[in-house]
mmCIF file of C-alpha atoms and ligand atoms in Angstrom:
data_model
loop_
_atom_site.group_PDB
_atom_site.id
_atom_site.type_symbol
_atom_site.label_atom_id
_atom_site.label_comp_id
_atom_site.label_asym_id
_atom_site.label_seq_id
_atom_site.Cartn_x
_atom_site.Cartn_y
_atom_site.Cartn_z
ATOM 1 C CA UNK T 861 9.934 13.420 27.875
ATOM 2 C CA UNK T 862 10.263 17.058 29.364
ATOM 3 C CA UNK T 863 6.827 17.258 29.905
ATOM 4 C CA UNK T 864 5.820 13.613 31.256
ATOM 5 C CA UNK T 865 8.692 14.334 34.146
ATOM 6 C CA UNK T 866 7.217 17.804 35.097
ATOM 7 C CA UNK T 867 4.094 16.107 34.869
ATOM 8 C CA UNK T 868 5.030 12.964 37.187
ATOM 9 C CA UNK T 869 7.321 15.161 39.437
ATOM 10 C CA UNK T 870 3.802 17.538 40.083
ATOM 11 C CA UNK T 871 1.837 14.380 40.910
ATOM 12 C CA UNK T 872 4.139 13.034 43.322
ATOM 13 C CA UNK T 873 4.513 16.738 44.902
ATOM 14 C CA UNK T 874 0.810 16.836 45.524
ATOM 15 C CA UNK T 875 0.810 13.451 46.578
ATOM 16 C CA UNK T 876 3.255 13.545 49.186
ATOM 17 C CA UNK T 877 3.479 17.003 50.328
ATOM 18 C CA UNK T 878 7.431 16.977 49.191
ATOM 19 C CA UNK T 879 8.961 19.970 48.042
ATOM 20 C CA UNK T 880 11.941 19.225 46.114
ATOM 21 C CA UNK T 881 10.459 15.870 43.470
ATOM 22 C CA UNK T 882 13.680 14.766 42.876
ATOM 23 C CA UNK T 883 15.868 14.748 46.527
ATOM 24 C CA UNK T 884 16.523 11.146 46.971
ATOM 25 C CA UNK T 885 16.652 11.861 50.753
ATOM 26 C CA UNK T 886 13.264 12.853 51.448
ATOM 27 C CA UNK T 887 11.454 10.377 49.461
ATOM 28 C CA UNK T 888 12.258 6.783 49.763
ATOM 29 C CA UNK T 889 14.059 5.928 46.574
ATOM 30 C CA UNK T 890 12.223 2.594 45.942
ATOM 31 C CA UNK T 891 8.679 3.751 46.403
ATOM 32 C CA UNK T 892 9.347 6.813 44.413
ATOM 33 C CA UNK T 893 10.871 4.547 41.549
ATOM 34 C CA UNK T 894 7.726 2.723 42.164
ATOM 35 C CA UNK T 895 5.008 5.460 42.343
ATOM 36 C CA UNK T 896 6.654 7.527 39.355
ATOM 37 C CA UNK T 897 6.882 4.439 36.926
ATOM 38 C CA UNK T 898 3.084 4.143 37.834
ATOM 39 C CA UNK T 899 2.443 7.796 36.953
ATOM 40 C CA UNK T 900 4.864 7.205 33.861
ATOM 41 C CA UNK T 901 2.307 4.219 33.072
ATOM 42 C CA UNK T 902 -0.872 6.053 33.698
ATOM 43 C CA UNK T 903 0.312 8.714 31.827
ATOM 44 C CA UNK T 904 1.307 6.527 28.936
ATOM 45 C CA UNK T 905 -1.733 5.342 29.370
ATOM 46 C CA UNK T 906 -4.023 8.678 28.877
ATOM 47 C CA UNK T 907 -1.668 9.564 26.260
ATOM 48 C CA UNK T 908 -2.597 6.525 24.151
ATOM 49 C CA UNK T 909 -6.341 7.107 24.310
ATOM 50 C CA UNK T 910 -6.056 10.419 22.423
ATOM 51 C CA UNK T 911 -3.123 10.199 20.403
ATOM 52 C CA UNK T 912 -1.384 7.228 18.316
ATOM 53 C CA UNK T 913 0.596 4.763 20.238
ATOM 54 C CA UNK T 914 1.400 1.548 18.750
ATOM 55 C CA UNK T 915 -0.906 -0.535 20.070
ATOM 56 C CA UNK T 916 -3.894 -2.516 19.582
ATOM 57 C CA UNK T 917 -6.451 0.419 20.097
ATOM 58 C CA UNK T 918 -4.681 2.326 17.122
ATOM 59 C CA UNK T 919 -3.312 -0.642 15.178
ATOM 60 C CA UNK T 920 -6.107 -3.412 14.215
ATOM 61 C CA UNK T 921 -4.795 -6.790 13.577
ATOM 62 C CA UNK T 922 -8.047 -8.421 13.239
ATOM 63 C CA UNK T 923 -8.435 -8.850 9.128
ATOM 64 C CA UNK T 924 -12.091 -9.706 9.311
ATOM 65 C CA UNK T 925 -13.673 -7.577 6.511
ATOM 66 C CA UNK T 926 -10.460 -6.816 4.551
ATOM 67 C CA UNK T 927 -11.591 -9.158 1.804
ATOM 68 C CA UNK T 928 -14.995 -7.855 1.870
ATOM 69 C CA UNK T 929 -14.105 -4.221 1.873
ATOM 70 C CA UNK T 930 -11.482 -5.109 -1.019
ATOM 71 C CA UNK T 931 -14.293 -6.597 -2.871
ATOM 72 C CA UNK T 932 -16.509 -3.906 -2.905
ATOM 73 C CA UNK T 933 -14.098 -1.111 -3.495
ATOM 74 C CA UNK T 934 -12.114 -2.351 -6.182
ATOM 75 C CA UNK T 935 -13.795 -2.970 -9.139
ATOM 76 C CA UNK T 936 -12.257 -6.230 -11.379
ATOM 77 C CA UNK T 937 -9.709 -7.334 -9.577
ATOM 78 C CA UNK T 938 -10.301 -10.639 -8.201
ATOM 79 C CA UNK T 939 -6.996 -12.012 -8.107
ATOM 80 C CA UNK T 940 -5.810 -9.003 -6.474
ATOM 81 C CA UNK T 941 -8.700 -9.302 -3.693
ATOM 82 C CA UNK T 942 -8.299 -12.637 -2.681
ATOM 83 C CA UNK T 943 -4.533 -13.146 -2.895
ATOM 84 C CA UNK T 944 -4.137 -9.447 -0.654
ATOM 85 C CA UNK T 945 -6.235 -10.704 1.875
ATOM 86 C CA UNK T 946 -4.685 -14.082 2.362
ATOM 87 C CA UNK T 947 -1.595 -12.993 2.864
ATOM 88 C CA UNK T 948 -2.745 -9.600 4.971
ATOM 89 C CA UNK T 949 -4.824 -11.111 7.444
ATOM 90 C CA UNK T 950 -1.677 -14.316 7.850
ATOM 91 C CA UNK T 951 0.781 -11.967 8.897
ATOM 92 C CA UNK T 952 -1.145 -9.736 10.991
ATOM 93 C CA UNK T 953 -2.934 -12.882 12.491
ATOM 94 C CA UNK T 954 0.738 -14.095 13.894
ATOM 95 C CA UNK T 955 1.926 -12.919 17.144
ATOM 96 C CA UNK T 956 5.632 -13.889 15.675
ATOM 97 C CA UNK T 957 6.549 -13.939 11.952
ATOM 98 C CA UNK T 958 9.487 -15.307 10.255
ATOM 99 C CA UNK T 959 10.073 -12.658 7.899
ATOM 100 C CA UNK T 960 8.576 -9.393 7.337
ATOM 101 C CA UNK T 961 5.918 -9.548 4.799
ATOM 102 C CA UNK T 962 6.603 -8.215 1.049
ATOM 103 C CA UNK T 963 3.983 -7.821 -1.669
ATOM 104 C CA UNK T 964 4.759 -6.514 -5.177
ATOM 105 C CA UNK T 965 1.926 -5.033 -7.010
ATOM 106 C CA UNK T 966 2.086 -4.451 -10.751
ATOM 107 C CA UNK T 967 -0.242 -3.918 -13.350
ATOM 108 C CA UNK T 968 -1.257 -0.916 -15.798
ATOM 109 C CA UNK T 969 -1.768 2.338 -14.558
ATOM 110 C CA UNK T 970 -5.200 3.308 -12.902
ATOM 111 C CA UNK T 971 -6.268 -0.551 -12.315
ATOM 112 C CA UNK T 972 -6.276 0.353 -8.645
ATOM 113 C CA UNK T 973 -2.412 -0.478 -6.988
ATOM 114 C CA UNK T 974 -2.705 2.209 -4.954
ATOM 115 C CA UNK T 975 -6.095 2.726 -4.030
ATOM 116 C CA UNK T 976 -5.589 -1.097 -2.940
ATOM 117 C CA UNK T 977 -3.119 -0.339 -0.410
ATOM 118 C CA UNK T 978 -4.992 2.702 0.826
ATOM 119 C CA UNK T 979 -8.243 0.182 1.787
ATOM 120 C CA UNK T 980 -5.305 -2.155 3.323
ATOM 121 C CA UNK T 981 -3.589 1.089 5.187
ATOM 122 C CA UNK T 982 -7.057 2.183 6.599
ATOM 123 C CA UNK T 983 -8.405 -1.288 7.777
ATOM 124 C CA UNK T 984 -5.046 -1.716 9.772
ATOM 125 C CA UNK T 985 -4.271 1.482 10.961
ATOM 126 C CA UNK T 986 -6.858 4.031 12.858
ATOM 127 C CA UNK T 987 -5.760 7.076 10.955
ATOM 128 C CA UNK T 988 -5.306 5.089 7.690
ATOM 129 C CA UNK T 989 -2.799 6.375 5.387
ATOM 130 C CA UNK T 990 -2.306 9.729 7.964
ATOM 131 C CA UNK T 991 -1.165 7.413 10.180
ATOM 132 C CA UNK T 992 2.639 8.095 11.791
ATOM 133 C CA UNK T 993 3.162 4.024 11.359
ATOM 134 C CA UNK T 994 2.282 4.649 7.159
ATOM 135 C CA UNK T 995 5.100 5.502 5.135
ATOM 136 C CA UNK T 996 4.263 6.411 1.341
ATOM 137 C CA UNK T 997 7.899 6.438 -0.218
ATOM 138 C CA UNK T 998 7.274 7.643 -3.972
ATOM 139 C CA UNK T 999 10.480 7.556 -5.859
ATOM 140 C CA UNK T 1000 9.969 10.493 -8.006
ATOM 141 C CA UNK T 1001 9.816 12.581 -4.930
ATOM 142 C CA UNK T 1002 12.566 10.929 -2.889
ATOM 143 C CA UNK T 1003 14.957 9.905 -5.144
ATOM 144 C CA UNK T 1004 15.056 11.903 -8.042
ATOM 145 C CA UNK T 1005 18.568 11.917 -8.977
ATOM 146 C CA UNK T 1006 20.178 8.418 -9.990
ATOM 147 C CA UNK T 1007 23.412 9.794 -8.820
ATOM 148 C CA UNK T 1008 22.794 10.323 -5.101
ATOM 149 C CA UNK T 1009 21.851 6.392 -4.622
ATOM 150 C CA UNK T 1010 24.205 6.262 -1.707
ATOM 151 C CA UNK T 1011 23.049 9.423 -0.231
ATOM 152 C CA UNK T 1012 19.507 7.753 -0.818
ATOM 153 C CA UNK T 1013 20.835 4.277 0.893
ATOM 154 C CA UNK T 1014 21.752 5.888 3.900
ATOM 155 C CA UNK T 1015 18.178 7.929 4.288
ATOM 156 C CA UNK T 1016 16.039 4.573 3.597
ATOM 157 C CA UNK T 1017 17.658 2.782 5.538
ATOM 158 C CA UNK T 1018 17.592 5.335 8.783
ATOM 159 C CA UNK T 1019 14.009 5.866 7.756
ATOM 160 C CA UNK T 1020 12.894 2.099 8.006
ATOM 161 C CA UNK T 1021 15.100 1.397 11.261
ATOM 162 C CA UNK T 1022 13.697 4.776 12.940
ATOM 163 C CA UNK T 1023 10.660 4.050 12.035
ATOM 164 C CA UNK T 1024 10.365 0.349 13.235
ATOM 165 C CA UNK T 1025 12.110 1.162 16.260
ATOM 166 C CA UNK T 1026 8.816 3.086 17.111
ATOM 167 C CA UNK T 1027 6.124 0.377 15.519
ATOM 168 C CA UNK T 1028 7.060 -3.380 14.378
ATOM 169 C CA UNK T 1029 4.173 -2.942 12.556
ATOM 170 C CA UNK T 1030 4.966 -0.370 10.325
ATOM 171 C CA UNK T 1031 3.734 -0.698 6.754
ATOM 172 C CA UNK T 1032 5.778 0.829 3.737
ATOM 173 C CA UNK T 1033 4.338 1.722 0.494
ATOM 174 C CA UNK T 1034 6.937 2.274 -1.837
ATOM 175 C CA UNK T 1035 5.506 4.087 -4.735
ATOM 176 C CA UNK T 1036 6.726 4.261 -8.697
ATOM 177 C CA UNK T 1037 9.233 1.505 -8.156
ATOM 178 C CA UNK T 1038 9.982 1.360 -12.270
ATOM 179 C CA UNK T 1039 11.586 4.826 -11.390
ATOM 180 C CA UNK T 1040 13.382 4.141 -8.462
ATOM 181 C CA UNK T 1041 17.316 4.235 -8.861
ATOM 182 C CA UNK T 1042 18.880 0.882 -9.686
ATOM 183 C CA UNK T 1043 20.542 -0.402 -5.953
ATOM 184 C CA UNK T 1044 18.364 1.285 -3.899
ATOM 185 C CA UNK T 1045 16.408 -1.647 -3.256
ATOM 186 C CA UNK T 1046 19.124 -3.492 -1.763
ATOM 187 C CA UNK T 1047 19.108 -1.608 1.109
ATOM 188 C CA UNK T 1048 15.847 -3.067 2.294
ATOM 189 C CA UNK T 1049 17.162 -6.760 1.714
ATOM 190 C CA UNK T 1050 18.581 -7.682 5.453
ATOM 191 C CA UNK T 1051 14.948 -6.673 6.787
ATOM 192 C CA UNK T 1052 13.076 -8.564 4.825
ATOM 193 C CA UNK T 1053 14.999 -11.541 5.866
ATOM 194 C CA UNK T 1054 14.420 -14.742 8.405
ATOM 195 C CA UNK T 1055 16.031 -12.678 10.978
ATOM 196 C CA UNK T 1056 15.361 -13.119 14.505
ATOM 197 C CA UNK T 1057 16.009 -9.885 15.140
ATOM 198 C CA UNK T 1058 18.400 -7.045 14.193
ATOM 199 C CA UNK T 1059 20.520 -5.606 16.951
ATOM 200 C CA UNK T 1060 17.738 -5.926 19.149
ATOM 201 C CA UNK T 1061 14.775 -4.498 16.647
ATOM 202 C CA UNK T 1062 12.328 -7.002 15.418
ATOM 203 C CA UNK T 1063 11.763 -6.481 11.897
ATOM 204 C CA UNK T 1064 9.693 -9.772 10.923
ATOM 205 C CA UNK T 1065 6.301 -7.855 11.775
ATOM 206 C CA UNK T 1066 6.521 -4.783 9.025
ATOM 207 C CA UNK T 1067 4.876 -4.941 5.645
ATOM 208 C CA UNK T 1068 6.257 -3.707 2.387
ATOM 209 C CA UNK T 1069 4.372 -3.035 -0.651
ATOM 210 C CA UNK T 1070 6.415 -2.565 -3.890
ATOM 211 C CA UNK T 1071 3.965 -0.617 -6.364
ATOM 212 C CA UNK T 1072 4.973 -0.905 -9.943
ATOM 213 C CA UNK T 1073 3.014 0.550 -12.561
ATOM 214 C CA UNK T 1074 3.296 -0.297 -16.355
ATOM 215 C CA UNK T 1075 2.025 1.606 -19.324
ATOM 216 C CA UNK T 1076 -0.555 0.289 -21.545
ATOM 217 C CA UNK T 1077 1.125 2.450 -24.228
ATOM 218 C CA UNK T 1078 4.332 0.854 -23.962
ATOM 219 C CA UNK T 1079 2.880 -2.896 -23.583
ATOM 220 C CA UNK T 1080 0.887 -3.100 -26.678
ATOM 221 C CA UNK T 1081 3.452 -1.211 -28.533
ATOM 222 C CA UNK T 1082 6.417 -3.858 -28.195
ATOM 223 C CA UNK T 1083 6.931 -7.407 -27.333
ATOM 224 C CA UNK T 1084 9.344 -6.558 -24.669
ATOM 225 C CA UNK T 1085 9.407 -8.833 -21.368
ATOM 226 C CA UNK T 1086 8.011 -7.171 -18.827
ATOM 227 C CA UNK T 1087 4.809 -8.851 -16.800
ATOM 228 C CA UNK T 1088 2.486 -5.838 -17.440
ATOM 229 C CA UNK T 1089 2.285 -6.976 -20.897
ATOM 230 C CA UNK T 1090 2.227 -10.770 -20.020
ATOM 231 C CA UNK T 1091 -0.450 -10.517 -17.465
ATOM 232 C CA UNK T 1092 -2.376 -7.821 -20.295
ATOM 233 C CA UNK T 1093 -1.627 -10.426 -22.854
ATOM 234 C CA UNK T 1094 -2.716 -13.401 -21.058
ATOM 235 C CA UNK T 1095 -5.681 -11.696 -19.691
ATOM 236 C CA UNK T 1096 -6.486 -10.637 -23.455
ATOM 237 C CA UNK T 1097 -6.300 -14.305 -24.345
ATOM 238 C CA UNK T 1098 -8.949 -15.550 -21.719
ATOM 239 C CA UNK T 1099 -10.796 -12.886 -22.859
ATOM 240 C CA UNK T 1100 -11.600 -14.192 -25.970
ATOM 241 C CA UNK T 1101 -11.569 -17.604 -25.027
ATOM 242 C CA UNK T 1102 -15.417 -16.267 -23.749
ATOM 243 C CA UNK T 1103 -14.272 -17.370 -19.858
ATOM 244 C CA UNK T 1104 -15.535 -15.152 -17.613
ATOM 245 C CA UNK T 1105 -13.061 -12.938 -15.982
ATOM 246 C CA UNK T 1106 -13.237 -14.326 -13.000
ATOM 247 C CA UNK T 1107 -12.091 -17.645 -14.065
ATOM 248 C CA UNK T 1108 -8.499 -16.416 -14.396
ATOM 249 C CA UNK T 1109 -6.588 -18.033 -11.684
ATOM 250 C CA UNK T 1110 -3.305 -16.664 -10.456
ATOM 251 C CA UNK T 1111 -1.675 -19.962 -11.485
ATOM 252 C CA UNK T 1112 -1.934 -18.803 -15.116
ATOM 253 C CA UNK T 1113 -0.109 -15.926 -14.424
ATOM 254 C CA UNK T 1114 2.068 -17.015 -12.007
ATOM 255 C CA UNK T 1115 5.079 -18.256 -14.197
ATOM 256 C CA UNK T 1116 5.115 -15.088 -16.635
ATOM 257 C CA UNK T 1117 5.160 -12.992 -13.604
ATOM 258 C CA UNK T 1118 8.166 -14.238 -12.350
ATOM 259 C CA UNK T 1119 9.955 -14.704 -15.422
ATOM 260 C CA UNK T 1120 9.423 -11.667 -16.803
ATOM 261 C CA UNK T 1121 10.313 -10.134 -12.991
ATOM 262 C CA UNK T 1122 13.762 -12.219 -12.617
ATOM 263 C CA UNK T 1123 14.770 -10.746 -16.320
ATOM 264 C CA UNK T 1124 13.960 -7.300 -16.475
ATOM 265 C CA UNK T 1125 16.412 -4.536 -15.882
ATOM 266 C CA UNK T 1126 14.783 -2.005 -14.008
ATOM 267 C CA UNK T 1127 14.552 -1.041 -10.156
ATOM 268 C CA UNK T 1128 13.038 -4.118 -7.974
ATOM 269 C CA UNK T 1129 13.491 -6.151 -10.710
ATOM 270 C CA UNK T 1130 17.025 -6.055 -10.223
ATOM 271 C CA UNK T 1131 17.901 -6.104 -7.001
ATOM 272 C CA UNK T 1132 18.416 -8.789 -4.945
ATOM 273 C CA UNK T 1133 14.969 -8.839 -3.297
ATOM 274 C CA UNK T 1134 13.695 -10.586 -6.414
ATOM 275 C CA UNK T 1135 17.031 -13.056 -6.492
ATOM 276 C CA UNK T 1136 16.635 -14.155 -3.142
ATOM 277 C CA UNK T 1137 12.351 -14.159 -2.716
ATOM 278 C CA UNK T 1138 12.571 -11.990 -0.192
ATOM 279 C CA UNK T 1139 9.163 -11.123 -1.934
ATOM 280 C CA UNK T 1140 5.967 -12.921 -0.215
ATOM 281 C CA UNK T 1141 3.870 -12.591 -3.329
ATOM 282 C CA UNK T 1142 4.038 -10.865 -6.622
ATOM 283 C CA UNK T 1143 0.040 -9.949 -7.088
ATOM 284 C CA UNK T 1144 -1.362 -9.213 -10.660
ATOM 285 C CA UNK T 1145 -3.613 -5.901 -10.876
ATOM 286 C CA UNK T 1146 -5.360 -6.797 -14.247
ATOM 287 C CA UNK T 1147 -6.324 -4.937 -16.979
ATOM 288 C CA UNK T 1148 -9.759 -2.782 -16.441
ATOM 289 C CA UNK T 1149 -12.431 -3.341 -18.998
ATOM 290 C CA UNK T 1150 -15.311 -0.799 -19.710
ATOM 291 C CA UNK T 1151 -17.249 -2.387 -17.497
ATOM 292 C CA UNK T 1152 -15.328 -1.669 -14.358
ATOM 293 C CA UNK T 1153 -14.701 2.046 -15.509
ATOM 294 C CA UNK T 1154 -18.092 2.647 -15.476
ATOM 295 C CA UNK T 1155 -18.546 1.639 -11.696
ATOM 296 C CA UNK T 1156 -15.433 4.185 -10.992
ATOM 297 C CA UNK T 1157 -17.605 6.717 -13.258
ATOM 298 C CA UNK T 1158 -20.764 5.636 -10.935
ATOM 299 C CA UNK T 1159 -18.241 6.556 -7.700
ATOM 300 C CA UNK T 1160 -17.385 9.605 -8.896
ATOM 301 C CA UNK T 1161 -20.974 10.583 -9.623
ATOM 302 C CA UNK T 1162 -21.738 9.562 -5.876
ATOM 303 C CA UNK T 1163 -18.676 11.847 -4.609
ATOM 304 C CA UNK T 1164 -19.694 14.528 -6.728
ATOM 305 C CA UNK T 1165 -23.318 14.419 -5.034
ATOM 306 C CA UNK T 1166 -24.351 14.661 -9.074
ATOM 307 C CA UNK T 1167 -25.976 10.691 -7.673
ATOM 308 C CA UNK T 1168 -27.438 10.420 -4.444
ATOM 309 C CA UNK T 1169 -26.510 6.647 -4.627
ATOM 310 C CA UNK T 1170 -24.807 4.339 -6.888
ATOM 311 C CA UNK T 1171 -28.485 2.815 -7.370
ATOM 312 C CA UNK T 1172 -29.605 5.911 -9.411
ATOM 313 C CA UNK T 1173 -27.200 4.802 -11.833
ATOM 314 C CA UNK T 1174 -29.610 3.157 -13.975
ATOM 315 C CA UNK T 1175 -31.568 6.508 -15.050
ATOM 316 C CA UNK T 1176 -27.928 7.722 -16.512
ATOM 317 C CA UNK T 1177 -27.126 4.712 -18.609
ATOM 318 C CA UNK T 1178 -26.653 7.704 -21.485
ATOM 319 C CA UNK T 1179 -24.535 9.928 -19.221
ATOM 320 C CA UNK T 1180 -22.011 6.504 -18.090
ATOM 321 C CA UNK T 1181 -21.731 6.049 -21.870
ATOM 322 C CA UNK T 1182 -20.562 9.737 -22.656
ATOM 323 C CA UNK T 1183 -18.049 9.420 -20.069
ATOM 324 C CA UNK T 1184 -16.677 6.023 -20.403
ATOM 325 C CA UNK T 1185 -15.949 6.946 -24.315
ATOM 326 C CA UNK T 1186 -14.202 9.840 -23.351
ATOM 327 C CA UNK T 1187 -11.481 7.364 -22.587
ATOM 328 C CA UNK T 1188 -9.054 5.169 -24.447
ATOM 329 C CA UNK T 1189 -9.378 1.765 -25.048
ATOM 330 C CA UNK T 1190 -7.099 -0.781 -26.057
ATOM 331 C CA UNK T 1191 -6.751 -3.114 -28.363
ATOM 332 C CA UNK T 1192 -7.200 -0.308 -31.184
ATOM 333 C CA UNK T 1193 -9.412 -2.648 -33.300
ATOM 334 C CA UNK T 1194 -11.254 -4.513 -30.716
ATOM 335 C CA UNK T 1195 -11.047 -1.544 -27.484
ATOM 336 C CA UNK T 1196 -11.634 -3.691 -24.457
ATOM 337 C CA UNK T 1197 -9.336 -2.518 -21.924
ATOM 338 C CA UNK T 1198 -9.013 1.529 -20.509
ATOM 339 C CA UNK T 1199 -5.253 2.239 -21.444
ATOM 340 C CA UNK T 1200 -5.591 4.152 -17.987
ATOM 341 C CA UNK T 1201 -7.847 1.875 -16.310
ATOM 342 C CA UNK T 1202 -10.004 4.337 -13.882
ATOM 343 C CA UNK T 1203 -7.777 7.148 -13.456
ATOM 344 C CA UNK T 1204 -8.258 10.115 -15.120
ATOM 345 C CA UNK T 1205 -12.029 9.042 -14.729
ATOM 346 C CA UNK T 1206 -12.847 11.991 -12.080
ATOM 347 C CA UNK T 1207 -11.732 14.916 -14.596
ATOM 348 C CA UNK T 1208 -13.018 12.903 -17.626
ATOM 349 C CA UNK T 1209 -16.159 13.304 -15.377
ATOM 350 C CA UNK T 1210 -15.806 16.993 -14.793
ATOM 351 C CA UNK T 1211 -15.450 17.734 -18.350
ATOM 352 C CA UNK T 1212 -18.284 15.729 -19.794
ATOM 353 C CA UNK T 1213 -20.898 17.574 -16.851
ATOM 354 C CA UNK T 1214 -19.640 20.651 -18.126
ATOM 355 C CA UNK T 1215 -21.670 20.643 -21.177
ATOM 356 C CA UNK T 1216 -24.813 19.470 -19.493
HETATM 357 C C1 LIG O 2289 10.101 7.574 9.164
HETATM 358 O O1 LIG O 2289 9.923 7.614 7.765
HETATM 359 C C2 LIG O 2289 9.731 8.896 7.202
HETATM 360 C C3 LIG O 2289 9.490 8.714 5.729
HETATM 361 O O2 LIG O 2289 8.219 8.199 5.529
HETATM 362 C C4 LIG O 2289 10.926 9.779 7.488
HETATM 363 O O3 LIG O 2289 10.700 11.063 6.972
HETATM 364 C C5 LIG O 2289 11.172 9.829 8.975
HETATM 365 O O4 LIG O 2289 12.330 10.550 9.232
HETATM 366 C C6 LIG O 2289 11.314 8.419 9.544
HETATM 367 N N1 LIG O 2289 11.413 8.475 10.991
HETATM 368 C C7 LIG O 2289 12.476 8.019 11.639
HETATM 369 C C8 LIG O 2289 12.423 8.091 13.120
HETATM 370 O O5 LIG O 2289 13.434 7.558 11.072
#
């Protein structure tokens, strides 16, 4: 602020010939009100060309692409891709929301919740995830101790009204949400609501992703209610029904996933966002077969510069193999799914090119 007055009160000095910028007497107030809220403007103006402003040369609200770019870079999820999209490229298409837009993403770990929100965080935002209107909230690091929830309350909730004070169109990624202390959530309730506006801050424009991860471990393990292992189970089923994958339509899901949300214990689950739908969409990340890991194996490869392009991927059909088994599959007997989809693929991938 400092700066921009120096700044406007040396423009209008060199302007006008004036020496003192701000004696009301020797400039006429009006004009001066007049010329320096130009300057302010130009200024502003400037600024926004080289650094991030919250606007439309920084902030992209065209979605043309998204579903494309989801498509290519995340392998298996179809579901996922389409459902995303949809609801990205409504909000962002509408000049005036009624609520703030919430997505819940849950699925096994490494089937791609994150890197999902990354594509969405980079196709909206300039700077993608470095971007000042990106907020990655991992609970682990945040809120680590259970007992500081209203400590934690108060920070969340000056974090989202700071922050959408600056940008309505601020997207949080809340990370590790089966961790995150029971209550917490609450705190986010009034702005996901059909507000008009709270004390003069529109909220309705924001996005919040809820991230939860399950373990594949865990799923198989017990018959506990918890949609990872629905959506694993049901996915298991079509499986060997001999449907392709692709034929799995969110409406088959849809009913486990919310009864299996509404009666678990934990975090989101809990809290009153569920309750009251305050929750756009609840969007299945599925199970990742062999299949898929092998295209995350051919990525790596690429990044690695081991593959000049993912086309040279037929020559090492052997070397895919190696890699891929050095991975665990689940069901034990039948081993269809990656118990950590693609994520420890990249050292997996470091080890196995070790010994070659
Ligand atoms: C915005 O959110 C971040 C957390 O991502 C927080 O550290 C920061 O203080 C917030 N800014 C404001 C103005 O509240």
């Amino acid at each position: 602020m400092n700066s921009r007055l120096t700044l406007t009160c040396l423009f209008l000095g060199i302007s006008f010939h004036i020496s003192s910028c701000f004696d009301p007497i020797s400039l006429g107030a009006g004009a001066a009100i007049g010329v320096g809220s130009a300057v302010i403007g130009g200024w502003t103006f400037v600024q926004c060309r080289i650094f991030e402003c919250c606007n439309s040369r920084w902030v992209n609200t065209n979605m043309t692409g998204l579903a494309s770019r989801l498509e290519s870079q995340l392998y298996g999820q179809h579901l996922a891709v389409s459902t995303i999209a949809k609801h990205i490229s409504a909000h962002m298409r509408n000049p005036n929301p009624t609520k703030a837009l919430g997505l819940s993403f849950q699925g096994w770990t490494g089937t791609g919740k994150n890197y999902a929100s990354q594509i969405l965080a980079k196709h909206i935002y300039r700077n993608g995830m470095r971007s000042k209107y990106v907020h990655l909230i991992s609970a682990t690091r945040e809120f680590p101790h259970a007992d500081k929830v209203q400590q934690y309350k108060e920070n969340l909730k000056q974090w989202i009204e700071g922050n959408i004070t600056k940008c309505e169109r601020s997207l949080f990624i809340f990370d590790e949400m089966d961790k995150l202390p029971n209550g917490l959530l609450d705190v986010i309730k009034p702005y996901l609501e059909y507000y008009e506006d709270i004390s003069g801050v529109v909220y309705r424009k924001a996005i919040f992703i809820f991230l939860r991860t399950l373990d594949a471990h865990v799923l198989f393990a017990f018959t506990s209610n918890t949609a990872g292992q629905d959506i694993s189970q049901i996915a298991l089923k079509h499986f060997h029904s001999a449907q392709a994958r692709e034929d799995l339509q969110l409406k088959d899901l849809e009913k486990e996933i919310t009864r299996a949300t509404v009666n678990t214990q934990k975090g989101l689950w809990h809290s009153e966002l569920v309750t009251k739908n305050l929750i756009t969409a609840y969007i299945p990340f599925l199970p990742l077969e062999r299949s898929h890991v092998k295209e995350c194996i051919v990525d790596v490869l690429v990044d690695k510069g081991y593959l000049k392009s993912r086309k040279e991927r037929k020559e090492k059909a052997d070397l895919l193999n190696t890699i891929a088994d050095e991975l665990i599959y689940y069901p034990n007997d039948e081993k269809i799914y990656s118990t950590t989809g693609c994520k420890r693929v990249a050292e997996k991938v470091d080890f196995v090119l070790e010994d070659i």
